[in-house]
Amino acid sequence: MHTVHMNNLAKIREQKGLRQEDLAAMLSVDKAKISRAENEHKSAMLLTYRMCAEALGVPLSAIFSDDLSEEERGFLEIFRSLPVHWRPQLRNLMDLAKSTPPSATPQSDDVLPKS
């Protein structure tokens, strides 16, 4: 049976060039605790995730976020920065763009300014 992990702890740790042993030493815990958190064992505690996030220099939300591209993160950041009453309008615009047939989509030279 294949398990799908919903957290990015191992990925973030590896990006920082750390082994489980290294992170465990930073937190003064045993490697098994890090392994349980990375594998979402039922005994893994939120406190462990918080400690790991702090030691890795990332927000706790980064451990549990979806893998987003830079472009997707940019859209999300813009969306979250908008006044709440503007968000439905942006959502409507995005829904409209999604439902527009590809043949009706402007070509790059149709939207770029003419020189």
Coordinates of N, CA and C in Angstrom, one line a residue:
M1 N 0.8 -1.2 0.0 CA 0.0 0.0 0.0 C 0.9 1.2 0.0
H2 N 0.6 2.2 -0.9 CA 1.4 3.4 -1.0 C 0.8 4.5 -0.1
T3 N 1.6 5.1 0.7 CA 1.1 6.2 1.6 C 1.4 7.5 1.0
V4 N 0.5 8.4 0.9 CA 0.7 9.8 0.5 C 0.9 10.6 1.7
H5 N 2.0 11.3 1.8 CA 2.3 12.2 2.9 C 1.7 13.6 2.6
M6 N 1.2 14.1 3.7 CA 0.5 15.4 3.6 C 1.4 16.5 4.2
N7 N 2.7 16.2 4.5 CA 3.5 17.2 5.1 C 4.8 17.3 4.3
N8 N 5.5 18.4 4.4 CA 6.7 18.6 3.6 C 8.0 18.6 4.5
L9 N 7.8 18.1 5.7 CA 8.9 18.2 6.7 C 10.2 17.6 6.1
A10 N 10.2 16.4 5.6 CA 11.4 15.7 5.1 C 12.0 16.5 3.9
K11 N 11.1 17.0 3.0 CA 11.6 17.8 1.9 C 12.3 19.0 2.3
I12 N 11.7 19.7 3.3 CA 12.3 21.0 3.8 C 13.6 20.7 4.5
R13 N 13.7 19.6 5.3 CA 14.9 19.2 6.0 C 16.0 18.9 5.0
E14 N 15.6 18.1 3.9 CA 16.6 17.8 2.9 C 17.1 19.0 2.1
Q15 N 16.2 19.9 1.9 CA 16.6 21.2 1.2 C 17.6 22.0 2.0
K16 N 17.5 21.8 3.3 CA 18.5 22.5 4.2 C 19.8 21.8 4.4
G17 N 19.9 20.6 3.7 CA 21.1 19.8 3.8 C 21.2 19.1 5.1
L18 N 20.1 18.8 5.8 CA 20.2 18.1 7.1 C 19.7 16.7 7.0
R19 N 20.2 15.8 7.8 CA 19.7 14.5 8.0 C 18.8 14.5 9.2
Q20 N 18.0 13.4 9.3 CA 17.1 13.3 10.5 C 17.9 13.5 11.8
E21 N 19.1 12.9 11.8 CA 19.9 12.9 13.0 C 20.3 14.4 13.3
D22 N 20.6 15.2 12.3 CA 21.0 16.6 12.5 C 19.8 17.4 13.1
L23 N 18.7 17.2 12.5 CA 17.5 17.9 13.0 C 17.2 17.5 14.5
A24 N 17.3 16.2 14.7 CA 17.0 15.7 16.1 C 18.0 16.3 17.1
A25 N 19.2 16.4 16.7 CA 20.2 17.0 17.6 C 19.9 18.5 17.8
M26 N 19.5 19.2 16.8 CA 19.2 20.6 17.0 C 18.0 20.8 18.0
L27 N 17.1 19.8 18.0 CA 16.0 19.9 18.9 C 16.1 19.2 20.2
S28 N 17.3 18.5 20.4 CA 17.5 17.7 21.6 C 16.4 16.6 21.7
V29 N 16.1 15.9 20.6 CA 15.2 14.8 20.6 C 15.8 13.7 19.9
D30 N 15.2 12.5 20.0 CA 15.8 11.4 19.3 C 15.3 11.3 17.8
K31 N 16.1 10.7 17.0 CA 15.8 10.6 15.5 C 14.4 10.0 15.3
A32 N 14.0 9.1 16.1 CA 12.7 8.4 16.0 C 11.6 9.4 16.0
K33 N 11.7 10.5 16.8 CA 10.6 11.5 16.9 C 10.5 12.3 15.6
I34 N 11.7 12.5 14.9 CA 11.7 13.2 13.6 C 11.1 12.3 12.6
S35 N 11.5 11.0 12.6 CA 10.9 10.1 11.7 C 9.4 9.9 11.8
R36 N 8.9 9.9 13.0 CA 7.5 9.8 13.2 C 6.8 11.0 12.7
A37 N 7.3 12.2 12.8 CA 6.7 13.4 12.3 C 6.7 13.4 10.8
E38 N 7.8 13.0 10.2 CA 7.9 13.0 8.8 C 7.0 12.0 8.1
N39 N 6.8 10.9 8.8 CA 5.9 9.8 8.3 C 4.5 9.9 8.8
E40 N 4.2 11.0 9.5 CA 2.8 11.3 10.0 C 2.3 10.1 10.9
H41 N 3.2 9.6 11.7 CA 2.7 8.6 12.7 C 1.7 9.2 13.6
K42 N 0.8 8.3 14.0 CA -0.3 8.9 14.9 C 0.2 9.4 16.2
S43 N 1.4 9.1 16.6 CA 2.0 9.7 17.9 C 2.7 11.0 17.7
A44 N 2.9 11.4 16.4 CA 3.5 12.7 16.1 C 2.7 13.8 16.7
M45 N 3.4 14.7 17.4 CA 2.6 15.8 18.0 C 2.9 17.2 17.3
L46 N 1.9 18.0 17.4 CA 2.0 19.4 16.8 C 3.2 20.1 17.4
L47 N 3.5 19.9 18.6 CA 4.7 20.6 19.2 C 6.0 20.2 18.5
T48 N 6.1 19.0 18.1 CA 7.3 18.5 17.3 C 7.3 19.3 16.0
Y49 N 6.2 19.4 15.3 CA 6.2 20.1 14.0 C 6.6 21.6 14.2
R50 N 6.1 22.2 15.3 CA 6.4 23.6 15.6 C 7.9 23.7 15.8
M51 N 8.4 22.8 16.6 CA 9.9 22.9 16.9 C 10.7 22.7 15.6
C52 N 10.3 21.8 14.8 CA 11.0 21.6 13.5 C 10.9 22.8 12.6
A53 N 9.8 23.4 12.5 CA 9.6 24.6 11.7 C 10.5 25.7 12.2
E54 N 10.5 25.9 13.5 CA 11.4 26.9 14.0 C 12.9 26.7 13.8
A55 N 13.3 25.4 14.0 CA 14.7 25.1 13.8 C 15.1 25.2 12.3
L56 N 14.1 24.9 11.4 CA 14.4 24.9 10.0 C 14.2 26.3 9.4
G57 N 13.7 27.3 10.2 CA 13.5 28.6 9.8 C 12.4 28.8 8.8
V58 N 11.3 28.0 8.9 CA 10.2 28.2 8.1 C 8.9 28.3 8.9
P59 N 7.9 28.9 8.4 CA 6.6 28.9 9.1 C 6.0 27.5 9.2
L60 N 5.3 27.3 10.3 CA 4.6 26.0 10.4 C 3.8 25.6 9.2
S61 N 3.2 26.6 8.7 CA 2.3 26.4 7.5 C 3.1 25.8 6.3
A62 N 4.4 26.1 6.2 CA 5.1 25.6 5.1 C 5.2 24.0 5.2
I63 N 5.2 23.5 6.4 CA 5.3 22.1 6.5 C 4.1 21.4 6.0
F64 N 2.9 22.0 6.1 CA 1.7 21.4 5.8 C 1.1 22.0 4.5
S65 N 1.8 22.8 3.8 CA 1.2 23.4 2.6 C 1.4 22.5 1.4
D66 N 0.5 22.8 0.4 CA 0.6 22.1 -0.9 C 1.9 22.5 -1.6
D67 N 2.4 21.6 -2.5 CA 3.5 22.0 -3.3 C 3.0 22.9 -4.4
L68 N 3.3 24.2 -4.3 CA 2.9 25.2 -5.3 C 4.1 25.7 -6.1
S69 N 3.8 26.0 -7.4 CA 4.9 26.6 -8.2 C 5.0 28.1 -7.7
E70 N 6.1 28.7 -8.2 CA 6.3 30.1 -7.8 C 5.2 30.9 -8.4
E71 N 4.7 30.6 -9.5 CA 3.6 31.4 -10.1 C 2.3 31.2 -9.3
E72 N 2.0 30.0 -8.8 CA 0.9 29.7 -8.0 C 1.0 30.5 -6.7
R73 N 2.2 30.4 -6.1 CA 2.4 31.2 -4.8 C 2.2 32.6 -5.0
G74 N 2.6 33.2 -6.2 CA 2.4 34.6 -6.5 C 1.0 34.9 -6.5
F75 N 0.2 34.1 -7.2 CA -1.3 34.4 -7.3 C -1.9 34.3 -5.9
L76 N -1.5 33.3 -5.1 CA -2.1 33.2 -3.8 C -1.7 34.4 -2.9
E77 N -0.5 34.9 -3.0 CA 0.0 36.0 -2.3 C -0.8 37.3 -2.7
I78 N -1.0 37.5 -4.0 CA -1.8 38.6 -4.4 C -3.3 38.5 -3.9
F79 N -3.8 37.3 -4.1 CA -5.2 37.1 -3.6 C -5.4 37.4 -2.1
R80 N -4.4 36.9 -1.3 CA -4.5 37.1 0.1 C -4.3 38.6 0.5
S81 N -3.6 39.3 -0.4 CA -3.3 40.7 -0.1 C -4.5 41.7 -0.5
L82 N -5.4 41.1 -1.2 CA -6.6 42.0 -1.7 C -7.5 42.2 -0.5
P83 N -8.2 43.3 -0.6 CA -9.3 43.5 0.4 C -10.3 42.4 0.2
V84 N -10.9 41.9 1.3 CA -11.8 40.8 1.2 C -13.0 41.0 0.2
H85 N -13.5 42.2 0.1 CA -14.6 42.5 -0.8 C -14.2 42.4 -2.3
W86 N -12.9 42.4 -2.6 CA -12.5 42.3 -4.0 C -12.3 40.8 -4.4
R87 N -12.1 39.9 -3.5 CA -11.8 38.5 -3.8 C -12.8 37.8 -4.6
P88 N -14.1 38.0 -4.4 CA -15.1 37.4 -5.3 C -15.0 37.8 -6.7
Q89 N -14.6 39.1 -6.9 CA -14.5 39.6 -8.3 C -13.3 38.9 -9.0
L90 N -12.2 38.7 -8.3 CA -11.1 38.1 -8.8 C -11.4 36.6 -9.1
R91 N -12.1 36.0 -8.2 CA -12.5 34.6 -8.4 C -13.4 34.5 -9.7
N92 N -14.3 35.4 -9.8 CA -15.2 35.4 -11.0 C -14.4 35.6 -12.3
L93 N -13.4 36.4 -12.3 CA -12.5 36.6 -13.4 C -11.7 35.4 -13.7
M94 N -11.2 34.7 -12.7 CA -10.5 33.5 -12.9 C -11.4 32.4 -13.4
D95 N -12.6 32.3 -12.9 CA -13.6 31.3 -13.5 C -13.9 31.6 -14.9
L96 N -14.0 32.9 -15.3 CA -14.3 33.2 -16.7 C -13.1 32.8 -17.6
A97 N -11.9 33.1 -17.1 CA -10.7 32.7 -17.9 C -10.7 31.2 -18.1
K98 N -11.0 30.4 -17.0 CA -11.0 29.0 -17.1 C -12.0 28.4 -18.1
S99 N -13.2 29.1 -18.2 CA -14.2 28.6 -19.0 C -14.1 29.1 -20.5
T100 N -13.2 30.0 -20.7 CA -13.0 30.5 -22.1 C -12.4 29.5 -23.0
P101 N -13.0 29.2 -24.1 CA -12.4 28.2 -25.0 C -11.0 28.6 -25.5
P102 N -10.1 27.7 -25.6 CA -8.7 28.1 -26.0 C -8.7 28.9 -27.3
S103 N -9.6 28.6 -28.3 CA -9.5 29.4 -29.5 C -9.9 30.8 -29.3
A104 N -10.6 31.1 -28.2 CA -11.0 32.5 -27.9 C -9.9 33.2 -27.0
T105 N -8.9 32.5 -26.6 CA -7.9 33.1 -25.8 C -7.0 33.9 -26.6
P106 N -6.7 35.2 -26.2 CA -5.8 36.0 -27.0 C -4.4 35.4 -27.1
Q107 N -3.8 35.6 -28.3 CA -2.4 35.1 -28.5 C -1.5 36.2 -27.9
S108 N -0.3 35.8 -27.6 CA 0.6 36.7 -26.9 C 0.8 38.0 -27.6
D109 N 0.8 37.9 -29.0 CA 1.0 39.2 -29.7 C -0.2 40.0 -29.7
D110 N -1.4 39.4 -29.3 CA -2.6 40.2 -29.3 C -2.7 41.0 -28.0
V111 N -2.0 40.6 -27.0 CA -2.0 41.3 -25.7 C -0.8 42.2 -25.5
L112 N 0.3 41.9 -26.2 CA 1.5 42.8 -26.0 C 1.3 44.1 -26.7
P113 N 1.8 45.2 -26.2 CA 1.8 46.5 -26.9 C 2.6 46.4 -28.2
K114 N 2.0 47.1 -29.2 CA 2.7 47.2 -30.4 C 3.8 48.2 -30.3
S115 N 5.0 47.9 -31.0 CA 6.1 48.8 -30.9 C 6.2 49.6 -32.2

